[in-house]
Amino acid sequence: MAAYVISQGHQGEIKYPTHVLAEFMKICAKHNLTSVRKISSLSGFIIQEYLREKLTESTEKLRGADIFVRSLIDEGVNHLFGYPGGAVLHIYDALYRQTEIDHILVRHEQGATHAADGYARATGKPGVVLVTSGPGVTNAITGIATAYMDSIPMVVFSGQVPRNMIGNDAFQEVDAIGISRPCVKHNFLVKDVKDLASIIKKAFYVAKSGRPGPVLVDIPKDVTADLCEYSYPQDIEMRSYRPVTKGHPGQIKRAIKLLASAKKPMIYTGGGVILGEAHEELTNMTQKLGYPITNTLMGLGAYPASDGQFLGMLGMHGTYEANMAMHHCDVLFAIGARFDDRVTGDLEQFCPNARIIQIDVDPASISKNVPVDIPIVGDVKSVLTDINKLLDSQVHKIDKDAISQWWEQIKEWQKMDCLRFDRKTEKIKPQYVIETLHELTNGDAYVTSDVGQHQMWAAQFYNFNKPRRWINSGGLGTMGFGLPAAMGVKVAFPDETVACISGEASLVMCIQELSTCLQYHLPIKIILLNNRYMGMVRQWQEFFYDKRYSHSYMDALPDFIKLAESFGHVGLRVEKTSDVKDVLKQGLAMKDKLVLMDFITDQTENVYPMIAAGKGQHEMHLTPERELA
């Protein structure tokens, strides 16, 4: 253990652990006693006695369960989402005896992972989960995979049967390490209580650093009962894991030179900008350049949607102007984006005339789907900071006439008004509900969504000006995500408006979490766009299966108003367009109540624009009346 040598006069030198002395120095600093010599001369004996006491505390033997709790406290964890079971009862007993961590009891382990995920996306801090062995950890796998696909920092602790029973098909035993391996950034099996604190430290380090992601720690029950001296590491080093943060200076200079030479540039950004806290650097650079910019579904809010340079979301349900600008650009600057299939369309037709620059913290993501000309591996915030420092000397080289002509072309594409819809129908249009929600919340709410048509309409019509306000499952596309994710956001920000936009098929998947919302007083607002179909499934069946609506119609739905009320909440139903605004106002005004607003929407409404599978970005369906661009 590292030590600090402090003189005690005639008593000689006494060595103490650095973290013990650091704690004492914080106390002294409050009293302006910042010099060790000054402190010693004033109160040497008091220092010695205090540090001796703290040293004794720091080396006391604790049960593994208490080490677990103390480690989370020392890591700065405030909230823990979980569900108890036999393998983790020692830990739950330790949680009962502390007051620093708030435990939120969910009603299903999938709800715990989604709530921790929403918490992480909104705060930037890792979400923390505790589940038991067997079905506890298998129930959590969907939420772990959801976080993994979207690079969300999360640490999941699972109970395991005692070490001597592992491999014996014991009650509630599963191979959590093997099951989770394909969908975690890393996982650990704790084999010795002496390793527990350091493994917890490593888990948080791996989850947060580099490309973030979920980490699973599997803890056998007997480990939580064993005794060990407790000391939580201040720092951690892993020889096999050293993520790159600084971009290569030569590559950065090449990128700037190419950007300045562009005639038809396009900036394409993804969730990596938000995860890397680089939205300010991105905005600064984009406005210096004067170039058009688009965000992926996961990147919405990284650049203010209200700014004139923003062309809207790109991809399968992106705007006409964003997709056309991507297809025709000559230089594409990809920042924290992974070129997934929902963005690229047919890879053979993707950006056929563009030279591509890509920034990503994960070297495995560089040129993974699309070959790039100038790769830059590094932390997005760090790389954009370096670019902004050098950009001023290169901006004068930009061909302003060419960029002006490029903007004229973009404005022509914008005239297509690809997101227009009929606002005057008696049947409620789901787009109108989202648009009105945006108006009434001034675009400042935290918005979670489930997966399907309602998710796409939320992305299109709730214009996000800030990062970490849009919380949705992008990569895995997990129905049932929205409600528990909203719980996690509300736990993190109890005074903010948190709206969950859902569909009736998605909402029922984790509906039991309404009970959690009541217990912990989480007054979220549920915006239910109820078209009595699995909407996106129905849309695809209409377009590509000759309207054979096989098992997409929901003909046994609950009365959502009575259902909300049965859980102790408020339910409001809306069936006419003229009532949408008033009911939204009413629901939003109930600050201390969870309100489920059931909007009975037009069953035939589809999400447009749409790029069909196998088509290029320039081959969009706009509306039935404007079939192809």
XYZ file of C-alpha atoms in Angstrom:
629
model
C 0.000 0.000 0.000
C 1.334 3.459 -0.875
C 2.212 5.515 2.217
C 2.786 9.104 3.236
C 5.560 9.942 5.700
C 4.606 12.537 8.304
C 6.920 13.810 11.014
C 5.676 13.710 14.585
C 8.679 15.465 16.223
C 10.269 13.429 18.992
C 8.012 10.505 18.107
C 9.812 10.013 14.791
C 8.243 9.283 11.418
C 4.966 7.428 11.043
C 3.693 6.077 7.690
C -0.006 6.139 6.821
C -1.947 5.118 3.663
C -2.386 8.022 1.260
C -6.182 7.753 1.206
C -6.313 8.018 5.020
C -4.133 11.111 5.067
C -6.062 12.598 2.128
C -9.276 12.336 4.130
C -7.651 14.158 7.040
C -6.183 16.842 4.774
C -9.668 17.595 3.410
C -10.832 18.279 6.952
C -7.806 20.500 7.633
C -8.333 22.421 4.390
C -11.743 23.500 5.628
C -9.966 25.235 8.498
C -7.244 26.744 6.265
C -4.630 24.346 7.693
C -3.121 23.416 4.329
C 0.512 22.937 5.336
C 1.568 19.623 6.856
C 4.277 21.437 8.831
C 1.744 23.972 10.067
C -0.689 21.244 11.060
C 2.035 19.277 12.816
C 3.207 22.259 14.790
C -0.325 23.015 15.899
C -1.666 19.562 16.608
C 0.858 16.767 16.061
C -0.542 14.525 18.756
C -4.102 14.989 17.471
C -2.957 14.060 13.952
C -1.273 10.931 15.171
C -4.306 9.780 17.139
C -6.721 10.611 14.316
C -4.687 8.816 11.687
C -4.116 5.814 13.895
C -7.876 5.543 14.373
C -8.562 5.861 10.643
C -5.838 3.339 9.841
C -7.474 0.870 12.227
C -10.823 1.505 10.519
C -9.332 1.033 7.068
C -7.922 -2.380 7.913
C -10.874 -3.815 9.847
C -12.204 -7.115 8.608
C -15.564 -6.973 6.893
C -17.876 -9.503 5.350
C -17.920 -9.578 1.574
C -21.447 -8.134 1.590
C -20.254 -5.113 3.589
C -17.212 -4.761 1.331
C -19.619 -4.670 -1.626
C -21.651 -1.844 -0.081
C -18.617 0.105 1.111
C -17.058 -0.188 -2.358
C -20.158 1.270 -4.020
C -20.199 4.131 -1.521
C -16.493 4.832 -2.123
C -17.134 4.710 -5.870
C -19.737 7.467 -5.438
C -22.808 5.383 -6.254
C -26.030 7.039 -5.081
C -28.688 4.819 -6.655
C -28.970 1.077 -7.116
C -31.732 -0.665 -9.092
C -32.392 -4.216 -8.055
C -34.468 -7.201 -7.012
C -33.502 -9.546 -4.141
C -33.112 -13.309 -4.126
C -31.377 -16.035 -2.153
C -27.903 -15.611 -3.626
C -27.734 -11.893 -2.760
C -29.462 -11.833 0.642
C -26.192 -11.136 2.496
C -25.798 -8.044 0.286
C -29.390 -6.956 0.866
C -28.837 -7.313 4.607
C -25.805 -5.027 4.310
C -27.853 -2.539 2.291
C -30.451 -2.510 5.094
C -27.756 -1.332 7.515
C -26.630 1.719 5.505
C -28.210 5.013 4.439
C -25.952 6.392 1.693
C -27.237 4.390 -1.285
C -30.879 4.573 -2.353
C -32.077 1.171 -3.539
C -34.992 1.171 -5.994
C -36.945 -2.078 -5.886
C -38.188 -2.829 -9.392
C -40.821 -5.433 -10.248
C -38.763 -7.337 -12.825
C -35.018 -7.561 -13.405
C -35.385 -6.314 -16.975
C -36.935 -3.201 -15.457
C -33.843 -2.790 -13.260
C -31.464 -2.834 -16.211
C -33.573 -0.440 -18.310
C -33.956 1.937 -15.361
C -30.195 1.916 -14.761
C -29.705 2.409 -18.499
C -32.010 5.451 -18.565
C -30.238 6.826 -15.495
C -26.866 6.432 -17.235
C -27.985 8.004 -20.519
C -29.423 11.025 -18.729
C -26.581 11.601 -16.233
C -23.475 10.212 -17.935
C -22.739 8.185 -14.786
C -22.821 4.382 -14.829
C -26.156 2.826 -13.946
C -25.847 0.161 -11.245
C -27.920 -3.032 -10.982
C -28.146 -5.841 -8.431
C -29.924 -9.113 -9.263
C -29.901 -12.631 -7.915
C -28.631 -15.805 -9.556
C -30.417 -17.969 -12.128
C -33.583 -16.288 -13.466
C -32.492 -13.030 -11.861
C -29.518 -12.663 -14.164
C -31.216 -14.226 -17.203
C -34.067 -11.718 -16.851
C -31.447 -8.965 -16.905
C -29.796 -10.085 -20.153
C -32.138 -8.148 -22.479
C -31.364 -4.916 -20.634
C -27.637 -5.668 -20.638
C -27.722 -6.283 -24.399
C -29.682 -3.052 -24.884
C -26.961 -1.090 -23.083
C -24.210 -2.934 -24.949
C -25.594 -2.103 -28.386
C -25.794 1.607 -27.513
C -22.488 1.775 -25.563
C -24.107 2.730 -22.270
C -21.994 2.539 -19.074
C -23.577 0.126 -16.631
C -22.329 -2.206 -13.892
C -24.514 -5.240 -13.192
C -23.903 -7.334 -10.080
C -25.398 -10.819 -10.114
C -25.545 -13.320 -7.300
C -24.169 -16.811 -7.844
C -24.436 -20.108 -5.991
C -21.601 -20.862 -3.516
C -18.258 -21.656 -5.128
C -18.309 -25.344 -4.207
C -21.666 -25.748 -5.985
C -20.730 -24.068 -9.270
C -21.053 -26.617 -12.057
C -23.289 -28.952 -10.046
C -26.621 -27.741 -11.466
C -27.453 -26.238 -8.091
C -30.779 -24.504 -7.481
C -30.897 -21.235 -9.465
C -27.466 -21.760 -10.991
C -26.675 -20.489 -14.490
C -23.378 -19.703 -16.155
C -23.758 -15.920 -15.934
C -20.269 -15.366 -17.354
C -20.923 -17.526 -20.406
C -24.436 -16.234 -21.007
C -23.452 -12.579 -20.770
C -20.139 -12.763 -22.641
C -21.531 -11.816 -26.090
C -23.316 -8.708 -24.767
C -20.990 -7.152 -22.184
C -17.860 -5.099 -22.531
C -16.277 -7.327 -19.883
C -17.307 -9.633 -17.068
C -15.814 -10.974 -13.829
C -16.419 -13.975 -11.580
C -15.286 -13.170 -8.033
C -13.430 -16.212 -6.688
C -11.945 -14.685 -3.537
C -13.318 -12.040 -1.211
C -9.845 -10.437 -1.194
C -10.392 -9.525 -4.854
C -13.912 -8.133 -4.471
C -13.091 -4.445 -3.923
C -10.493 -4.315 -6.699
C -12.827 -6.103 -9.139
C -15.576 -3.587 -8.383
C -13.118 -0.764 -9.057
C -12.093 -2.402 -12.341
C -15.731 -2.899 -13.339
C -16.531 0.800 -13.017
C -13.294 1.779 -14.769
C -13.998 -0.489 -17.748
C -17.665 0.554 -17.947
C -16.840 4.276 -18.054
C -13.618 4.499 -20.049
C -12.943 4.242 -23.774
C -16.094 3.161 -25.560
C -18.485 2.774 -22.599
C -20.525 -0.351 -22.037
C -22.043 -2.742 -19.500
C -19.844 -4.845 -17.216
C -21.139 -7.828 -15.252
C -19.708 -8.956 -11.899
C -20.864 -12.402 -10.748
C -20.507 -12.901 -6.972
C -20.919 -16.337 -5.318
C -22.968 -16.222 -2.139
C -20.209 -17.584 0.094
C -17.890 -14.773 -1.064
C -20.353 -12.286 0.412
C -20.092 -14.093 3.758
C -16.281 -14.370 3.903
C -14.219 -11.926 5.988
C -11.461 -9.724 4.628
C -9.657 -6.469 5.379
C -11.249 -3.656 3.392
C -9.370 -1.164 1.285
C -10.863 0.370 -1.837
C -8.299 1.200 -4.564
C -7.932 4.885 -5.411
C -6.755 4.107 -8.936
C -6.704 1.037 -11.099
C -4.422 -0.106 -13.872
C -5.059 -2.954 -16.281
C -2.154 -3.875 -18.538
C -4.436 -5.468 -21.115
C -6.795 -2.491 -21.303
C -5.461 0.942 -22.226
C -7.989 2.899 -24.318
C -6.593 5.584 -26.605
C -7.784 9.099 -25.829
C -5.598 11.467 -27.878
C -6.012 11.541 -31.634
C -2.959 11.306 -33.875
C -1.800 14.889 -34.677
C -0.892 14.015 -38.253
C -4.302 12.487 -38.931
C -6.020 15.498 -37.407
C -4.097 17.842 -39.720
C -4.991 15.696 -42.731
C -8.649 15.768 -41.710
C -8.715 19.559 -41.404
C -7.060 19.953 -44.798
C -9.638 17.670 -46.428
C -12.524 19.458 -44.675
C -11.330 22.822 -45.928
C -11.123 21.530 -49.513
C -14.722 20.233 -49.591
C -17.246 21.568 -52.123
C -20.202 19.514 -50.824
C -19.363 18.665 -47.205
C -21.555 16.831 -44.723
C -21.087 16.313 -40.977
C -22.621 13.071 -39.689
C -22.648 12.488 -35.929
C -23.835 9.704 -33.667
C -24.263 8.797 -30.025
C -20.507 8.919 -29.447
C -20.636 12.720 -29.341
C -23.150 12.582 -26.477
C -21.348 9.789 -24.629
C -18.093 11.733 -25.002
C -19.626 15.006 -23.713
C -18.446 16.689 -26.920
C -21.599 18.590 -27.936
C -20.092 22.036 -27.274
C -16.963 21.236 -29.271
C -19.112 19.859 -32.104
C -21.324 22.951 -32.172
C -18.300 25.254 -32.137
C -16.640 23.419 -35.031
C -19.804 23.117 -37.137
C -20.606 26.806 -36.842
C -17.031 27.791 -37.666
C -17.180 25.705 -40.818
C -20.723 26.684 -41.821
C -21.351 23.141 -43.074
C -24.619 21.150 -42.904
C -24.939 18.561 -40.135
C -27.142 15.566 -39.423
C -27.534 13.333 -36.358
C -28.325 9.650 -36.088
C -31.210 8.460 -33.925
C -28.752 8.015 -31.041
C -27.076 11.357 -31.669
C -30.127 13.632 -31.471
C -29.427 16.583 -29.209
C -25.682 16.575 -29.855
C -26.295 19.574 -32.126
C -29.239 21.947 -31.526
C -32.150 20.959 -33.758
C -33.353 24.565 -33.958
C -30.143 25.716 -35.657
C -30.350 26.390 -39.383
C -27.364 24.178 -40.209
C -29.145 21.107 -38.843
C -30.852 19.011 -41.531
C -32.683 16.666 -39.200
C -32.117 12.989 -38.528
C -30.786 10.810 -41.325
C -31.379 7.178 -42.175
C -34.335 4.867 -42.787
C -36.836 7.402 -41.419
C -34.628 10.462 -41.731
C -35.402 13.648 -43.600
C -35.225 13.915 -47.363
C -32.668 16.713 -47.181
C -30.359 14.888 -44.757
C -30.325 11.687 -46.797
C -29.903 13.457 -50.116
C -27.059 15.587 -48.746
C -25.364 12.417 -47.487
C -25.738 10.728 -50.884
C -24.355 13.663 -52.867
C -21.611 14.938 -50.545
C -17.947 14.901 -51.557
C -16.474 14.936 -48.017
C -18.188 13.145 -45.149
C -17.063 13.815 -41.576
C -18.328 10.957 -39.356
C -18.022 11.652 -35.625
C -18.890 9.046 -32.992
C -21.097 7.124 -35.415
C -20.914 3.479 -36.461
C -22.409 3.440 -39.997
C -25.172 1.011 -39.019
C -27.552 -0.418 -41.603
C -30.451 1.857 -40.613
C -28.276 4.831 -41.615
C -26.424 3.575 -44.668
C -29.125 1.747 -46.581
C -27.512 -0.251 -49.389
C -23.773 -0.126 -48.666
C -22.951 -0.328 -52.374
C -24.749 2.990 -52.891
C -23.655 4.737 -49.674
C -22.017 8.156 -50.231
C -20.620 7.072 -53.608
C -18.623 10.253 -54.260
C -17.365 11.023 -50.766
C -13.999 10.870 -49.118
C -14.624 9.960 -45.495
C -13.100 11.054 -42.199
C -14.061 9.046 -39.118
C -13.440 9.780 -35.431
C -14.146 7.007 -32.931
C -12.740 6.049 -29.544
C -13.064 2.375 -30.464
C -10.528 1.284 -33.097
C -12.725 -1.726 -33.910
C -15.407 0.659 -35.188
C -13.118 2.349 -37.692
C -13.848 1.117 -41.242
C -15.945 -1.712 -39.766
C -18.865 -1.261 -42.163
C -17.639 1.452 -44.526
C -13.981 1.988 -45.556
C -12.745 5.438 -44.538
C -9.955 7.608 -45.938
C -8.780 9.339 -42.755
C -9.300 7.368 -39.541
C -8.774 9.087 -36.182
C -8.838 6.913 -33.066
C -9.399 8.901 -29.898
C -11.797 10.464 -27.446
C -14.248 12.597 -29.436
C -14.045 15.566 -27.070
C -10.244 15.557 -27.146
C -10.040 15.224 -30.937
C -12.618 17.957 -31.603
C -10.818 20.226 -29.149
C -7.615 19.747 -31.136
C -9.453 20.340 -34.424
C -10.999 23.570 -33.137
C -7.559 24.866 -32.102
C -6.205 24.386 -35.630
C -9.320 25.237 -37.594
C -9.057 29.027 -37.463
C -5.907 28.952 -39.584
C -7.648 26.874 -42.265
C -11.142 28.376 -42.509
C -10.017 30.986 -45.036
C -9.213 28.172 -47.492
C -12.854 27.099 -47.717
C -14.416 27.708 -51.159
C -17.282 29.928 -50.009
C -18.903 30.056 -53.451
C -19.019 26.264 -53.665
C -20.453 26.017 -50.151
C -23.094 28.630 -51.008
C -24.146 26.613 -54.066
C -24.281 23.472 -51.913
C -26.624 25.217 -49.484
C -28.838 26.320 -52.375
C -29.192 22.685 -53.419
C -29.998 21.664 -49.835
C -32.678 24.354 -49.629
C -34.289 22.907 -52.758
C -34.446 19.502 -51.073
C -35.920 21.103 -47.960
C -38.812 22.442 -50.043
C -40.085 18.869 -50.288
C -41.363 19.344 -46.709
C -40.938 15.636 -46.152
C -42.423 15.594 -42.635
C -45.708 17.288 -43.497
C -48.956 15.717 -42.313
C -52.622 16.665 -42.081
C -53.263 18.513 -38.801
C -56.968 19.079 -39.434
C -58.341 15.546 -39.347
C -60.762 14.437 -36.630
C -58.699 11.299 -36.107
C -55.663 12.049 -33.978
C -52.393 12.073 -35.902
C -49.548 10.821 -33.698
C -47.208 13.441 -35.143
C -49.513 16.156 -33.830
C -49.372 14.741 -30.311
C -45.544 14.846 -30.319
C -45.484 18.288 -31.886
C -47.856 19.588 -29.203
C -45.855 17.950 -26.417
C -42.770 19.745 -27.715
C -44.629 23.046 -27.725
C -45.982 22.675 -24.191
C -42.644 21.565 -22.698
C -40.637 24.151 -24.660
C -38.573 21.261 -25.990
C -36.937 20.917 -22.590
C -38.343 17.623 -21.274
C -36.462 14.384 -20.873
C -38.123 12.072 -23.389
C -37.879 8.294 -23.313
C -39.464 6.048 -25.893
C -40.187 2.456 -26.609
C -39.580 1.003 -30.062
C -41.698 1.284 -33.177
C -43.564 3.966 -35.085
C -43.976 6.177 -32.009
C -40.180 6.149 -31.533
C -39.625 7.441 -35.065
C -42.282 10.140 -34.723
C -40.713 11.259 -31.455
C -37.325 11.492 -33.150
C -38.797 13.443 -36.063
C -41.084 15.871 -34.212
C -39.594 16.485 -30.764
C -36.714 18.747 -31.722
C -33.916 18.222 -29.205
C -31.602 21.153 -28.555
C -29.700 19.560 -25.684
C -27.833 16.275 -25.274
C -28.992 13.495 -22.950
C -32.656 14.513 -23.298
C -33.543 11.781 -25.800
C -33.467 8.328 -24.182
C -34.268 5.367 -26.447
C -33.093 1.916 -27.450
C -31.413 2.300 -30.818
C -29.194 -0.663 -31.561
C -31.200 -3.506 -30.032
C -34.623 -1.895 -30.482
C -36.066 -3.159 -27.200
C -39.814 -2.926 -26.703
C -40.590 -2.316 -23.042
C -37.617 0.015 -22.599
C -39.479 3.328 -22.286
C -41.296 3.073 -18.933
C -38.422 1.742 -16.767
C -35.951 4.049 -18.537
C -38.187 6.986 -17.610
C -38.092 5.786 -14.000
C -34.302 5.899 -14.051
C -34.294 9.423 -15.474
C -36.820 10.595 -12.871
C -34.738 9.093 -10.063
C -31.776 11.107 -11.341
C -33.737 14.321 -11.960
C -36.809 14.371 -9.701
C -37.676 18.005 -10.484
C -37.564 17.676 -14.285
C -40.402 16.790 -16.661
C -39.919 13.210 -17.859
C -42.188 11.968 -20.637
C -42.367 8.375 -21.868
C -43.658 8.113 -25.432
C -44.922 4.597 -26.024
C -47.200 2.374 -28.040
C -49.743 -0.013 -26.593
C -47.755 -3.106 -27.645
C -44.546 -1.822 -26.048
C -46.048 -0.424 -22.871
C -47.550 -3.703 -21.664
C -44.139 -5.423 -21.829
C -42.917 -3.744 -18.629
C -46.251 -2.430 -17.330
C -45.577 -3.887 -13.863
C -43.113 -1.050 -13.253
C -46.099 1.226 -12.674
C -45.982 -0.279 -9.199
C -42.360 0.868 -8.763
C -43.377 4.360 -9.861
C -46.014 4.465 -7.113
C -43.706 3.180 -4.378
C -40.933 5.659 -5.140
C -43.175 8.554 -6.178
C -41.950 8.915 -9.764
C -44.555 11.142 -11.473
C -43.582 10.578 -15.090
C -45.958 11.363 -17.948
C -46.807 8.493 -20.291
C -47.817 9.568 -23.799
C -49.488 6.467 -25.223
C -49.958 6.600 -29.008
C -52.561 3.859 -29.209
C -53.356 2.625 -32.720
C -54.337 -0.917 -31.620
C -51.592 -2.411 -33.790
C -47.938 -3.316 -33.534
C -47.518 -0.255 -35.685
C -44.162 -0.776 -37.357
C -44.901 -4.447 -37.973
C -48.220 -3.453 -39.576
C -46.463 -0.810 -41.720
C -43.994 -3.350 -43.087
C -46.793 -5.845 -43.693
C -48.677 -3.182 -45.634
C -45.656 -2.261 -47.783
C -43.942 -5.604 -48.315
C -46.439 -8.395 -47.521
C -49.484 -7.297 -49.552
C -51.354 -6.169 -46.419
C -51.327 -9.621 -44.820
C -51.515 -8.374 -41.240
C -50.337 -11.556 -39.576
C -50.597 -11.275 -35.780
C -49.956 -7.532 -35.684
C -53.433 -6.504 -34.550
C -53.884 -6.091 -30.796
C -57.446 -7.320 -30.206
C -57.275 -7.946 -26.439
C -55.946 -4.677 -25.032
C -56.630 -3.538 -21.478
C -58.505 -0.393 -20.575
C -55.376 1.674 -19.966
C -57.236 4.263 -17.899
C -58.504 1.648 -15.437
C -55.124 -0.053 -15.513
C -53.318 3.168 -14.543
C -55.865 3.813 -11.806
C -55.489 0.276 -10.452
C -51.799 1.025 -9.872
C -52.700 4.231 -8.036
C -52.062 6.662 -10.899
C -54.113 8.974 -13.116
C -55.450 7.926 -16.527
C -56.792 10.241 -19.247
C -58.200 9.171 -22.633
C -58.176 11.363 -25.748
C -60.148 10.488 -28.881
C -60.395 13.789 -30.796
C -57.713 16.056 -32.233
C -59.397 19.085 -30.688
C -58.803 17.669 -27.182
C -55.110 16.810 -27.559
C -53.651 20.082 -26.344
C -55.958 20.502 -23.353
C -55.364 16.975 -22.096
C -51.608 17.306 -22.480
C -51.767 20.550 -20.494
C -53.845 18.834 -17.823
C -51.496 15.877 -17.553
C -48.325 17.975 -17.475
C -49.809 20.222 -14.792
C -50.141 17.304 -12.338
C -46.569 17.613 -11.082
C -46.934 15.054 -8.297
C -48.868 12.381 -10.206
C -47.938 9.785 -12.785
C -50.366 10.429 -15.625
C -51.038 7.959 -18.428
C -52.552 9.797 -21.402
C -54.117 7.338 -23.852
C -54.324 8.972 -27.306
C -56.473 6.914 -29.694
C -54.637 7.585 -32.956
C -55.258 6.991 -36.652
C -54.619 3.288 -37.293
C -53.592 3.830 -40.906
C -50.859 6.396 -40.299
C -47.365 5.377 -41.443
C -43.908 6.785 -40.770
C -42.470 8.752 -43.684
C -39.974 9.224 -45.227
C -38.848 5.624 -45.457
C -35.935 3.884 -47.136
C -36.883 0.302 -47.908
C -34.430 -2.494 -47.185
C -31.870 -2.841 -49.972
C -32.357 0.711 -51.231
C -29.947 3.641 -51.208
C -30.281 6.828 -49.195
C -31.554 8.674 -52.270
C -34.374 6.163 -52.863
C -36.963 7.289 -50.337
C -40.680 6.720 -50.063
C -42.060 10.134 -49.084
C -45.831 9.577 -48.807
C -48.343 7.454 -50.749
C -48.974 10.492 -52.954
C -45.242 11.122 -53.481
C -44.064 7.545 -53.743
C -40.391 7.953 -54.687
C -38.029 10.895 -54.581
